[in-house]
mmCIF file of C-alpha atoms and ligand atoms in Angstrom:
data_model
loop_
_atom_site.group_PDB
_atom_site.id
_atom_site.type_symbol
_atom_site.label_atom_id
_atom_site.label_comp_id
_atom_site.label_asym_id
_atom_site.label_seq_id
_atom_site.Cartn_x
_atom_site.Cartn_y
_atom_site.Cartn_z
ATOM 1 C CA MET A 1 2.695 -0.838 -1.781
ATOM 2 C CA SER A 2 -0.763 -1.953 -0.807
ATOM 3 C CA LYS A 3 -2.948 -4.536 -2.446
ATOM 4 C CA VAL A 4 -6.082 -2.737 -1.291
ATOM 5 C CA LYS A 5 -7.399 -0.666 -4.154
ATOM 6 C CA LEU A 6 -11.114 -0.242 -4.320
ATOM 7 C CA ASP A 7 -13.053 1.684 -6.908
ATOM 8 C CA ALA A 8 -14.650 4.170 -4.609
ATOM 9 C CA THR A 9 -15.388 4.799 -0.985
ATOM 10 C CA ARG A 10 -19.089 5.212 -0.255
ATOM 11 C CA ARG A 11 -19.833 8.344 1.734
ATOM 12 C CA VAL A 12 -23.064 7.934 3.663
ATOM 13 C CA ALA A 13 -24.557 10.721 5.783
ATOM 14 C CA LEU A 14 -25.399 9.635 9.330
ATOM 15 C CA ASP A 15 -27.012 11.997 11.830
ATOM 16 C CA PRO A 16 -24.722 11.930 14.901
ATOM 17 C CA GLY A 17 -27.628 12.267 17.331
ATOM 18 C CA ALA A 18 -30.435 10.406 15.562
ATOM 19 C CA PRO A 19 -28.807 7.849 13.239
ATOM 20 C CA ASP A 20 -30.887 6.288 10.487
ATOM 21 C CA LEU A 21 -31.327 2.530 10.843
ATOM 22 C CA LYS A 22 -31.016 1.878 7.115
ATOM 23 C CA ALA A 23 -27.577 3.484 6.970
ATOM 24 C CA LEU A 24 -26.523 1.595 10.100
ATOM 25 C CA LYS A 25 -27.610 -1.704 8.595
ATOM 26 C CA SER A 26 -25.774 -1.078 5.379
ATOM 27 C CA ALA A 27 -22.609 -0.267 7.360
ATOM 28 C CA ALA A 28 -23.128 -3.450 9.390
ATOM 29 C CA ARG A 29 -23.320 -5.442 6.142
ATOM 30 C CA VAL A 30 -19.949 -4.047 5.084
ATOM 31 C CA LEU A 31 -18.437 -4.958 8.452
ATOM 32 C CA ARG A 32 -19.920 -8.461 8.343
ATOM 33 C CA GLY A 33 -18.350 -8.988 4.930
ATOM 34 C CA GLY A 34 -14.914 -8.115 6.331
ATOM 35 C CA GLY A 35 -14.947 -4.536 4.995
ATOM 36 C CA LEU A 36 -13.820 -1.251 6.510
ATOM 37 C CA VAL A 37 -16.190 1.472 7.718
ATOM 38 C CA ALA A 38 -14.935 4.810 9.027
ATOM 39 C CA PHE A 39 -17.259 6.415 11.568
ATOM 40 C CA ALA A 40 -17.324 9.440 13.840
ATOM 41 C CA THR A 41 -16.888 9.220 17.584
ATOM 42 C CA GLU A 42 -16.906 12.109 20.037
ATOM 43 C CA THR A 43 -13.080 12.283 19.743
ATOM 44 C CA VAL A 44 -11.945 11.637 16.147
ATOM 45 C CA TYR A 45 -13.099 9.426 13.256
ATOM 46 C CA GLY A 46 -12.264 5.744 13.699
ATOM 47 C CA LEU A 47 -11.540 3.167 10.996
ATOM 48 C CA GLY A 48 -13.696 0.203 11.951
ATOM 49 C CA ALA A 49 -13.501 -3.514 11.211
ATOM 50 C CA ASP A 50 -14.989 -6.534 12.951
ATOM 51 C CA ALA A 51 -12.548 -7.069 15.822
ATOM 52 C CA THR A 52 -13.070 -10.831 15.699
ATOM 53 C CA GLN A 53 -12.272 -11.263 11.974
ATOM 54 C CA VAL A 54 -8.504 -11.534 11.497
ATOM 55 C CA GLU A 55 -8.627 -10.770 7.766
ATOM 56 C CA ALA A 56 -10.771 -7.690 8.296
ATOM 57 C CA VAL A 57 -8.449 -6.334 10.985
ATOM 58 C CA ALA A 58 -5.462 -7.009 8.742
ATOM 59 C CA ARG A 59 -7.053 -4.693 6.204
ATOM 60 C CA ILE A 60 -7.052 -1.839 8.758
ATOM 61 C CA PHE A 61 -3.268 -2.103 9.054
ATOM 62 C CA GLU A 62 -2.947 -2.271 5.283
ATOM 63 C CA ALA A 63 -5.241 0.680 4.542
ATOM 64 C CA LYS A 64 -3.536 2.894 7.129
ATOM 65 C CA GLY A 65 0.004 1.720 6.463
ATOM 66 C CA ARG A 66 0.103 1.094 10.197
ATOM 67 C CA PRO A 67 2.984 -0.913 11.638
ATOM 68 C CA SER A 68 1.791 -4.290 12.896
ATOM 69 C CA PHE A 69 3.272 -3.661 16.347
ATOM 70 C CA ASN A 70 0.748 -0.904 17.123
ATOM 71 C CA PRO A 71 -2.347 -2.370 18.855
ATOM 72 C CA LEU A 72 -5.910 -1.241 18.065
ATOM 73 C CA ILE A 73 -8.653 -0.024 20.391
ATOM 74 C CA VAL A 74 -11.740 -2.235 20.546
ATOM 75 C CA HIS A 75 -15.024 -0.319 20.602
ATOM 76 C CA VAL A 76 -18.049 -1.785 22.352
ATOM 77 C CA HIS A 77 -21.425 -0.358 23.314
ATOM 78 C CA ASP A 78 -21.663 -1.316 26.974
ATOM 79 C CA VAL A 79 -19.851 -2.762 29.974
ATOM 80 C CA ALA A 80 -21.112 -6.305 29.378
ATOM 81 C CA SER A 81 -19.571 -6.366 25.888
ATOM 82 C CA ALA A 82 -16.379 -4.790 27.227
ATOM 83 C CA ARG A 83 -16.149 -7.577 29.779
ATOM 84 C CA ALA A 84 -16.425 -10.160 27.006
ATOM 85 C CA CYS A 85 -13.248 -8.713 25.474
ATOM 86 C CA VAL A 86 -11.182 -8.911 28.668
ATOM 87 C CA ALA A 87 -9.998 -11.745 30.906
ATOM 88 C CA ASP A 88 -10.130 -9.703 34.085
ATOM 89 C CA TRP A 89 -12.429 -6.858 35.074
ATOM 90 C CA PRO A 90 -11.059 -5.254 38.258
ATOM 91 C CA SER A 91 -13.321 -3.163 40.482
ATOM 92 C CA VAL A 92 -11.398 -0.067 39.430
ATOM 93 C CA ALA A 93 -12.593 -0.687 35.857
ATOM 94 C CA SER A 94 -16.175 -0.782 37.100
ATOM 95 C CA ARG A 95 -15.771 2.536 38.848
ATOM 96 C CA LEU A 96 -14.148 4.157 35.828
ATOM 97 C CA ALA A 97 -16.789 2.788 33.464
ATOM 98 C CA GLU A 98 -19.591 3.991 35.674
ATOM 99 C CA ARG A 99 -18.211 7.510 35.725
ATOM 100 C CA PHE A 100 -16.627 7.942 32.300
ATOM 101 C CA TRP A 101 -18.385 5.569 29.873
ATOM 102 C CA PRO A 102 -19.733 6.182 27.362
ATOM 103 C CA GLY A 103 -16.879 8.612 26.829
ATOM 104 C CA PRO A 104 -13.303 9.318 25.750
ATOM 105 C CA LEU A 105 -11.554 6.831 28.049
ATOM 106 C CA THR A 106 -9.775 3.708 26.802
ATOM 107 C CA MET A 107 -8.928 1.084 29.422
ATOM 108 C CA VAL A 108 -6.104 -1.379 28.800
ATOM 109 C CA LEU A 109 -6.883 -4.748 30.435
ATOM 110 C CA PRO A 110 -5.854 -8.394 30.002
ATOM 111 C CA ARG A 111 -7.530 -9.638 26.845
ATOM 112 C CA SER A 112 -9.947 -12.534 26.497
ATOM 113 C CA LYS A 113 -9.890 -15.257 23.814
ATOM 114 C CA LEU A 114 -12.508 -13.325 21.845
ATOM 115 C CA ILE A 115 -9.845 -10.837 20.748
ATOM 116 C CA PRO A 116 -7.336 -12.151 18.183
ATOM 117 C CA ASP A 117 -3.571 -11.483 18.281
ATOM 118 C CA ILE A 118 -3.674 -9.105 15.367
ATOM 119 C CA VAL A 119 -5.828 -6.598 17.295
ATOM 120 C CA THR A 120 -3.477 -6.442 20.260
ATOM 121 C CA ALA A 121 -0.295 -6.661 18.182
ATOM 122 C CA GLY A 122 0.476 -9.889 19.998
ATOM 123 C CA GLN A 123 0.247 -8.355 23.469
ATOM 124 C CA GLU A 124 -1.772 -10.034 26.202
ATOM 125 C CA THR A 125 -3.672 -6.809 26.834
ATOM 126 C CA VAL A 126 -6.445 -5.066 24.948
ATOM 127 C CA GLY A 127 -7.636 -1.451 24.910
ATOM 128 C CA VAL A 128 -11.437 -1.154 25.192
ATOM 129 C CA ARG A 129 -13.674 1.854 25.033
ATOM 130 C CA VAL A 130 -17.374 2.764 24.835
ATOM 131 C CA PRO A 131 -17.630 5.893 22.683
ATOM 132 C CA ALA A 132 -20.191 8.542 23.608
ATOM 133 C CA LEU A 133 -21.448 9.705 20.210
ATOM 134 C CA PRO A 134 -24.978 8.260 19.757
ATOM 135 C CA SER A 135 -24.343 7.312 16.106
ATOM 136 C CA ALA A 136 -21.164 5.398 17.064
ATOM 137 C CA LEU A 137 -22.971 3.585 19.863
ATOM 138 C CA ALA A 138 -25.843 2.761 17.520
ATOM 139 C CA LEU A 139 -23.459 1.379 14.898
ATOM 140 C CA ILE A 140 -21.744 -0.913 17.407
ATOM 141 C CA LYS A 141 -25.066 -2.026 18.849
ATOM 142 C CA THR A 142 -26.598 -2.646 15.424
ATOM 143 C CA TYR A 143 -23.555 -4.637 14.359
ATOM 144 C CA GLY A 144 -23.605 -6.631 17.564
ATOM 145 C CA ARG A 145 -19.899 -7.437 17.749
ATOM 146 C CA PRO A 146 -16.857 -5.494 18.978
ATOM 147 C CA ILE A 147 -15.386 -3.120 16.397
ATOM 148 C CA ALA A 148 -11.630 -2.556 16.231
ATOM 149 C CA ALA A 149 -10.984 1.044 15.258
ATOM 150 C CA PRO A 150 -7.833 3.133 15.247
ATOM 151 C CA SER A 151 -8.067 6.736 14.117
ATOM 152 C CA ALA A 152 -9.023 6.815 10.417
ATOM 153 C CA ASN A 153 -5.891 8.499 9.081
ATOM 154 C CA ARG A 154 -2.815 7.234 7.242
ATOM 155 C CA SER A 155 -0.313 6.062 9.831
ATOM 156 C CA ASN A 156 1.665 8.918 11.457
ATOM 157 C CA ALA A 157 -0.635 11.588 10.012
ATOM 158 C CA VAL A 158 -2.889 13.856 11.994
ATOM 159 C CA SER A 159 -6.121 12.192 13.154
ATOM 160 C CA PRO A 160 -9.274 13.019 11.154
ATOM 161 C CA THR A 161 -12.013 15.139 12.687
ATOM 162 C CA THR A 162 -14.240 15.250 9.584
ATOM 163 C CA ALA A 163 -15.347 12.711 6.959
ATOM 164 C CA GLN A 164 -13.463 14.753 4.357
ATOM 165 C CA HIS A 165 -10.214 14.262 6.314
ATOM 166 C CA VAL A 166 -10.864 10.520 6.221
ATOM 167 C CA LEU A 167 -11.370 10.617 2.453
ATOM 168 C CA ASP A 168 -8.299 12.804 1.974
ATOM 169 C CA ASP A 169 -6.241 10.007 3.555
ATOM 170 C CA LEU A 170 -8.105 6.813 2.699
ATOM 171 C CA GLU A 171 -10.301 7.377 -0.386
ATOM 172 C CA GLY A 172 -10.332 4.197 -2.459
ATOM 173 C CA ARG A 173 -8.784 2.171 0.358
ATOM 174 C CA ILE A 174 -11.920 1.630 2.468
ATOM 175 C CA GLU A 175 -15.488 0.670 1.608
ATOM 176 C CA MET A 176 -17.456 3.314 3.487
ATOM 177 C CA VAL A 177 -17.301 6.465 5.549
ATOM 178 C CA LEU A 178 -20.272 7.448 7.683
ATOM 179 C CA ASP A 179 -20.332 11.239 7.586
ATOM 180 C CA SER A 180 -21.604 12.608 10.891
ATOM 181 C CA GLY A 181 -19.980 16.019 10.603
ATOM 182 C CA ALA A 182 -17.069 17.392 12.629
ATOM 183 C CA THR A 183 -16.232 15.569 15.854
ATOM 184 C CA ALA A 184 -16.870 17.452 19.083
ATOM 185 C CA LEU A 185 -13.735 16.902 21.177
ATOM 186 C CA GLY A 186 -11.137 16.719 18.420
ATOM 187 C CA LEU A 187 -8.407 14.787 20.283
ATOM 188 C CA GLU A 188 -8.113 11.030 20.830
ATOM 189 C CA SER A 189 -9.261 9.319 24.024
ATOM 190 C CA THR A 190 -7.311 9.143 27.256
ATOM 191 C CA VAL A 191 -5.582 5.727 27.398
ATOM 192 C CA LEU A 192 -5.190 4.212 30.861
ATOM 193 C CA ASP A 193 -3.332 0.951 31.513
ATOM 194 C CA LEU A 194 -4.901 -1.017 34.368
ATOM 195 C CA THR A 195 -2.713 -4.116 34.085
ATOM 196 C CA GLY A 196 0.159 -3.009 36.313
ATOM 197 C CA ALA A 197 0.546 -2.526 40.051
ATOM 198 C CA ARG A 198 -0.727 1.022 39.621
ATOM 199 C CA PRO A 199 -2.925 2.578 36.926
ATOM 200 C CA ARG A 200 -0.751 4.203 34.335
ATOM 201 C CA LEU A 201 -1.556 6.930 31.831
ATOM 202 C CA LEU A 202 -0.416 5.905 28.333
ATOM 203 C CA ARG A 203 -1.951 8.812 26.421
ATOM 204 C CA PRO A 204 -3.394 12.032 27.872
ATOM 205 C CA GLY A 205 -6.811 13.063 26.598
ATOM 206 C CA MET A 206 -9.782 15.201 27.455
ATOM 207 C CA ILE A 207 -10.475 13.201 30.592
ATOM 208 C CA GLY A 208 -7.633 14.551 32.696
ATOM 209 C CA VAL A 209 -5.383 12.552 34.964
ATOM 210 C CA GLU A 210 -6.628 14.650 37.919
ATOM 211 C CA ALA A 211 -10.228 13.571 37.301
ATOM 212 C CA LEU A 212 -9.141 9.935 37.047
ATOM 213 C CA ALA A 213 -7.017 10.163 40.179
ATOM 214 C CA ALA A 214 -9.841 11.797 42.124
ATOM 215 C CA LEU A 215 -11.880 8.660 41.471
ATOM 216 C CA ILE A 216 -9.315 5.832 41.700
ATOM 217 C CA GLY A 217 -6.252 7.231 43.467
ATOM 218 C CA PRO A 218 -2.668 7.792 42.265
ATOM 219 C CA ILE A 219 -1.890 7.341 38.584
ATOM 220 C CA GLU A 220 1.560 7.012 37.121
ATOM 221 C CA PHE A 221 2.393 9.203 34.236
ATOM 222 C CA GLU A 222 5.417 10.709 32.598
ATOM 223 C CA ARG A 223 5.737 14.029 30.935
ATOM 224 C CA PRO A 224 4.940 13.351 27.288
ATOM 225 C CA VAL A 225 8.352 14.396 26.005
ATOM 226 C CA ASP A 226 10.075 12.098 28.465
ATOM 227 C CA ALA A 227 7.672 9.326 27.578
ATOM 228 C CA ALA A 228 8.267 9.855 23.881
ATOM 229 C CA ALA A 229 12.025 9.813 24.297
ATOM 230 C CA ARG A 230 11.834 6.715 26.451
ATOM 231 C CA SER A 231 9.446 4.897 24.176
ATOM 232 C CA GLN A 232 11.570 5.708 21.153
ATOM 233 C CA ARG A 233 14.537 4.188 22.901
ATOM 234 C CA THR A 234 12.442 1.174 23.823
ATOM 235 C CA ALA A 235 11.024 0.935 20.315
ATOM 236 C CA ALA A 236 14.514 0.723 18.913
ATOM 237 C CA ARG A 237 15.095 -2.358 21.060
ATOM 238 C CA VAL A 238 11.818 -4.210 21.426
ATOM 239 C CA GLY A 239 9.033 -2.363 19.653
ATOM 240 C CA PRO A 240 6.901 0.168 21.504
ATOM 241 C CA ARG A 241 4.480 -0.905 24.196
ATOM 242 C CA SER A 242 2.008 1.825 23.298
ATOM 243 C CA PRO A 243 3.177 3.326 20.040
ATOM 244 C CA GLY A 244 0.938 6.354 20.489
ATOM 245 C CA GLN A 245 3.709 7.461 22.805
ATOM 246 C CA LEU A 246 6.123 7.778 19.913
ATOM 247 C CA ASP A 247 6.725 11.418 19.180
ATOM 248 C CA VAL A 248 6.434 11.000 15.408
ATOM 249 C CA HIS A 249 2.883 9.825 15.777
ATOM 250 C CA TYR A 250 0.660 12.819 15.090
ATOM 251 C CA ALA A 251 2.599 15.054 12.757
ATOM 252 C CA PRO A 252 1.704 16.997 9.613
ATOM 253 C CA SER A 253 4.132 16.621 6.714
ATOM 254 C CA THR A 254 5.246 20.270 6.962
ATOM 255 C CA ARG A 255 8.053 20.711 9.440
ATOM 256 C CA CYS A 256 6.648 21.954 12.733
ATOM 257 C CA TRP A 257 8.683 23.944 15.213
ATOM 258 C CA ARG A 258 7.623 24.550 18.773
ATOM 259 C CA ILE A 259 8.492 27.664 20.711
ATOM 260 C CA GLU A 260 7.896 27.787 24.439
ATOM 261 C CA ARG A 261 6.214 31.099 25.188
ATOM 262 C CA ASP A 262 8.758 32.128 27.819
ATOM 263 C CA ASN A 263 11.454 31.875 25.181
ATOM 264 C CA PHE A 264 9.710 33.661 22.377
ATOM 265 C CA ASP A 265 12.364 35.483 20.429
ATOM 266 C CA PRO A 266 11.387 38.691 18.687
ATOM 267 C CA ALA A 267 13.384 37.893 15.535
ATOM 268 C CA PRO A 268 13.478 34.206 14.885
ATOM 269 C CA MET A 269 12.625 33.923 11.179
ATOM 270 C CA SER A 270 14.509 34.727 8.033
ATOM 271 C CA SER A 271 12.627 36.877 5.532
ATOM 272 C CA GLU A 272 12.682 34.244 2.757
ATOM 273 C CA ALA A 273 10.933 31.532 4.719
ATOM 274 C CA ARG A 274 7.236 30.974 4.049
ATOM 275 C CA TRP A 275 5.766 29.955 7.346
ATOM 276 C CA ALA A 276 2.623 29.875 9.427
ATOM 277 C CA LEU A 277 2.229 30.827 13.056
ATOM 278 C CA LEU A 278 -0.070 28.860 15.320
ATOM 279 C CA THR A 279 -0.536 30.180 18.841
ATOM 280 C CA LEU A 280 -2.087 28.085 21.600
ATOM 281 C CA GLY A 281 -3.329 29.957 24.648
ATOM 282 C CA GLU A 282 -2.853 33.661 25.219
ATOM 283 C CA PRO A 283 -0.769 35.202 22.446
ATOM 284 C CA PRO A 284 2.683 36.243 23.675
ATOM 285 C CA LEU A 285 3.233 39.978 23.814
ATOM 286 C CA THR A 286 5.829 39.988 21.095
ATOM 287 C CA LEU A 287 4.595 38.381 17.920
ATOM 288 C CA VAL A 288 6.946 38.999 15.121
ATOM 289 C CA GLY A 289 7.860 38.331 11.524
ATOM 290 C CA ARG A 290 5.540 37.919 8.555
ATOM 291 C CA PRO A 291 3.785 34.598 8.647
ATOM 292 C CA VAL A 292 1.824 33.610 5.536
ATOM 293 C CA ALA A 293 -0.960 32.421 7.820
ATOM 294 C CA GLN A 294 -1.692 33.001 11.463
ATOM 295 C CA VAL A 295 -4.066 31.109 13.748
ATOM 296 C CA GLU A 296 -4.800 31.666 17.423
ATOM 297 C CA LEU A 297 -6.501 29.004 19.516
ATOM 298 C CA GLY A 298 -7.159 30.570 22.872
ATOM 299 C CA ASP A 299 -8.856 28.124 25.235
ATOM 300 C CA PRO A 300 -8.000 24.443 25.833
ATOM 301 C CA ASP A 301 -11.319 22.880 24.746
ATOM 302 C CA GLY A 302 -11.623 25.042 21.652
ATOM 303 C CA ALA A 303 -7.994 24.349 20.769
ATOM 304 C CA ALA A 304 -8.501 20.588 21.160
ATOM 305 C CA ALA A 305 -11.564 20.697 18.937
ATOM 306 C CA LYS A 306 -9.797 22.613 16.159
ATOM 307 C CA LEU A 307 -6.135 21.575 16.444
ATOM 308 C CA TYR A 308 -6.104 18.762 13.862
ATOM 309 C CA LEU A 309 -8.301 20.717 11.446
ATOM 310 C CA VAL A 310 -5.945 23.685 11.655
ATOM 311 C CA LEU A 311 -2.838 21.513 11.268
ATOM 312 C CA ARG A 312 -4.329 19.857 8.184
ATOM 313 C CA GLU A 313 -5.245 23.231 6.687
ATOM 314 C CA LEU A 314 -1.822 24.723 7.363
ATOM 315 C CA ASP A 315 -0.180 21.576 6.025
ATOM 316 C CA ALA A 316 -2.105 21.966 2.759
ATOM 317 C CA LEU A 317 -0.432 25.375 2.209
ATOM 318 C CA ALA A 318 2.874 23.541 1.605
ATOM 319 C CA LEU A 319 4.915 26.081 3.572
ATOM 320 C CA ASP A 320 8.517 25.813 4.732
ATOM 321 C CA ALA A 321 7.456 25.569 8.341
ATOM 322 C CA ILE A 322 4.678 25.778 10.867
ATOM 323 C CA VAL A 323 5.811 27.594 13.986
ATOM 324 C CA ILE A 324 3.757 26.739 17.043
ATOM 325 C CA VAL A 325 3.752 28.791 20.213
ATOM 326 C CA ALA A 326 3.097 26.077 22.796
ATOM 327 C CA PRO A 327 0.324 26.495 25.351
ATOM 328 C CA PRO A 328 1.249 26.954 29.011
ATOM 329 C CA ASP A 329 2.354 23.844 30.875
ATOM 330 C CA LEU A 330 -0.879 23.517 32.874
ATOM 331 C CA PRO A 331 -3.179 20.529 33.484
ATOM 332 C CA ALA A 332 -5.980 22.017 31.377
ATOM 333 C CA TRP A 333 -3.643 22.054 28.369
ATOM 334 C CA ARG A 334 -1.988 18.657 28.944
ATOM 335 C CA ALA A 335 -3.649 16.745 26.101
ATOM 336 C CA VAL A 336 -3.150 19.569 23.604
ATOM 337 C CA ARG A 337 0.468 20.021 24.691
ATOM 338 C CA ASP A 338 1.053 16.306 24.313
ATOM 339 C CA ARG A 339 -0.108 16.359 20.666
ATOM 340 C CA ILE A 340 1.856 19.546 19.972
ATOM 341 C CA GLU A 341 4.999 18.027 21.435
ATOM 342 C CA ARG A 342 4.576 14.993 19.188
ATOM 343 C CA ALA A 343 3.876 17.077 16.082
ATOM 344 C CA SER A 344 6.841 19.418 16.494
ATOM 345 C CA GLN A 345 10.478 19.787 17.330
ATOM 346 C CA LEU A 346 11.560 22.208 20.000
ATOM 347 C CA TRP A 347 13.299 25.114 18.344
ATOM 348 C CA THR A 348 16.525 25.334 20.247
ATOM 349 C CA LYS A 349 18.402 27.654 17.931
ATOM 350 C CA LEU A 350 16.346 30.589 19.010
ATOM 351 C CA GLY A 351 18.076 33.908 18.827
ATOM 352 C CA VAL A 352 20.974 32.938 16.555
ATOM 353 C CA GLY A 353 19.852 35.434 13.937
ATOM 354 C CA SER A 354 20.244 34.102 10.412
ATOM 355 C CA GLU A 355 19.279 30.515 11.240
ATOM 356 C CA THR A 356 15.729 29.725 10.253
ATOM 357 C CA PRO A 357 13.785 26.656 11.231
ATOM 358 C CA ALA A 358 13.080 25.934 7.595
ATOM 359 C CA ALA A 359 16.773 25.972 6.759
ATOM 360 C CA SER A 360 17.987 23.661 9.487
HETATM 361 O O1 TXA B 401 -10.346 8.464 20.631
HETATM 362 C C1 TXA B 401 -9.775 7.429 20.248
HETATM 363 O O2 TXA B 401 -9.168 6.688 21.031
HETATM 364 C C2 TXA B 401 -9.852 7.088 18.755
HETATM 365 C C3 TXA B 401 -11.306 6.794 18.411
HETATM 366 C C4 TXA B 401 -11.471 6.284 17.002
HETATM 367 O O3 TXA B 401 -11.845 5.900 19.349
HETATM 368 N N1 TXA B 401 -9.010 5.963 18.446
HETATM 369 C C5 TXA B 401 -7.656 6.065 18.427
HETATM 370 O O4 TXA B 401 -7.028 4.883 18.069
HETATM 371 O O5 TXA B 401 -7.057 7.072 18.675
HETATM 372 P P1 TXA B 401 -5.456 4.817 17.714
HETATM 373 O O6 TXA B 401 -5.210 3.431 17.254
HETATM 374 O O7 TXA B 401 -5.112 5.883 16.773
HETATM 375 O O8 TXA B 401 -4.751 4.968 19.071
HETATM 376 C C6 TXA B 401 -4.814 3.928 20.009
HETATM 377 C C7 TXA B 401 -3.777 4.126 21.062
HETATM 378 C C8 TXA B 401 -2.402 3.909 20.494
HETATM 379 O O9 TXA B 401 -1.538 4.817 21.132
HETATM 380 C C9 TXA B 401 -2.119 2.484 20.907
HETATM 381 O O10 TXA B 401 -0.743 2.237 20.968
HETATM 382 C C10 TXA B 401 -2.808 2.429 22.255
HETATM 383 O O11 TXA B 401 -3.977 3.181 22.094
HETATM 384 N N2 TXA B 401 -3.191 1.058 22.596
HETATM 385 C C11 TXA B 401 -4.174 0.325 22.055
HETATM 386 N N3 TXA B 401 -4.203 -0.904 22.596
HETATM 387 C C12 TXA B 401 -3.228 -0.945 23.527
HETATM 388 C C13 TXA B 401 -2.730 -1.939 24.412
HETATM 389 N N4 TXA B 401 -3.248 -3.157 24.452
HETATM 390 N N5 TXA B 401 -1.700 -1.609 25.211
HETATM 391 C C14 TXA B 401 -1.159 -0.374 25.170
HETATM 392 N N6 TXA B 401 -1.563 0.600 24.340
HETATM 393 C C15 TXA B 401 -2.582 0.322 23.526
HETATM 394 MG MG1 MG B 402 -4.096 7.179 15.685
#
């Protein structure tokens, strides 16, 4: 499949709050030589390459098995370097940057000539973000050039929130992973498109659409399921505009079924199925059956921080199914719900008795 096959991936410890200059310089050397360095941000681990080196960026796509139509986010350390990546910097971008950068907000803007086609998947726009984790900022600053970095997982898998997750997916395919421990937020950044008539939410994240709208006025967004359905239709015709909207994008390999809490059926599983139950938000009153494993994530921030870790752990059990009780449809849960909706299929056969999710 891939030509990239390295002997080993170097795992280098890097304090997230007080990063060691020697480690940063050695990572910068790898980047300068066109190599790949995975690093922690406050959201998830990113897989970094020099955004201005076409060959290096090509290796990101190869290592991840990422389709070439899916554009990458460019990471910079301040507004001045963000502006060098874009052809237009509207006043709304200034206001957003002032409030939310460094932080988990990616702004999509018209790209400048600094950013090659391969980064933007041929689009005339580029996603830029200034991450908040001190070690990530220090890496970008030490390197001195923009770093293209998608999440450091194999394409379509769950994003990595630890260095071990990165190695589980990419060991031997990348030169280095900077291990700064588990990431704090656990879900990818909010992606906001500023190139249209109105700002448009492309991916919900921990910075909520309400907080953005309070600062810059109305924002267009679709319910994630509608967006996923629409973007799948579009993808079939022309390739997706923001492939993160595809609903296959963040899924474990075990089949995941989603149950809306209002519809929780007291007898949905057959006795043969080996399955896990993951509950987001308050547990429903009737929990039933005999799951092999059971996890409850009660509050939105805690659930965001642990969701991908839990999905990876449940996936490793090689069960017939993971049944997820979806969190309530409330703004505080929007980003978590979005990822759950992408990772799972709605179980519509609820209540038909002998049918099990694993069997269908
Ligand atoms: O928190 C994050 O954003 C993490 C960390 C590493 O910064 N990165 C991340 O990258 O999640 P990735 O590639 O897994 O997701 C980037 C998302 C995708 O949904 C992509 O389609 C969208 O941003 N995107 C990037 N550039 C875009 C552009 N020019 N136009 C529209 N969507 C874009
Ligand atoms: Mg990703």
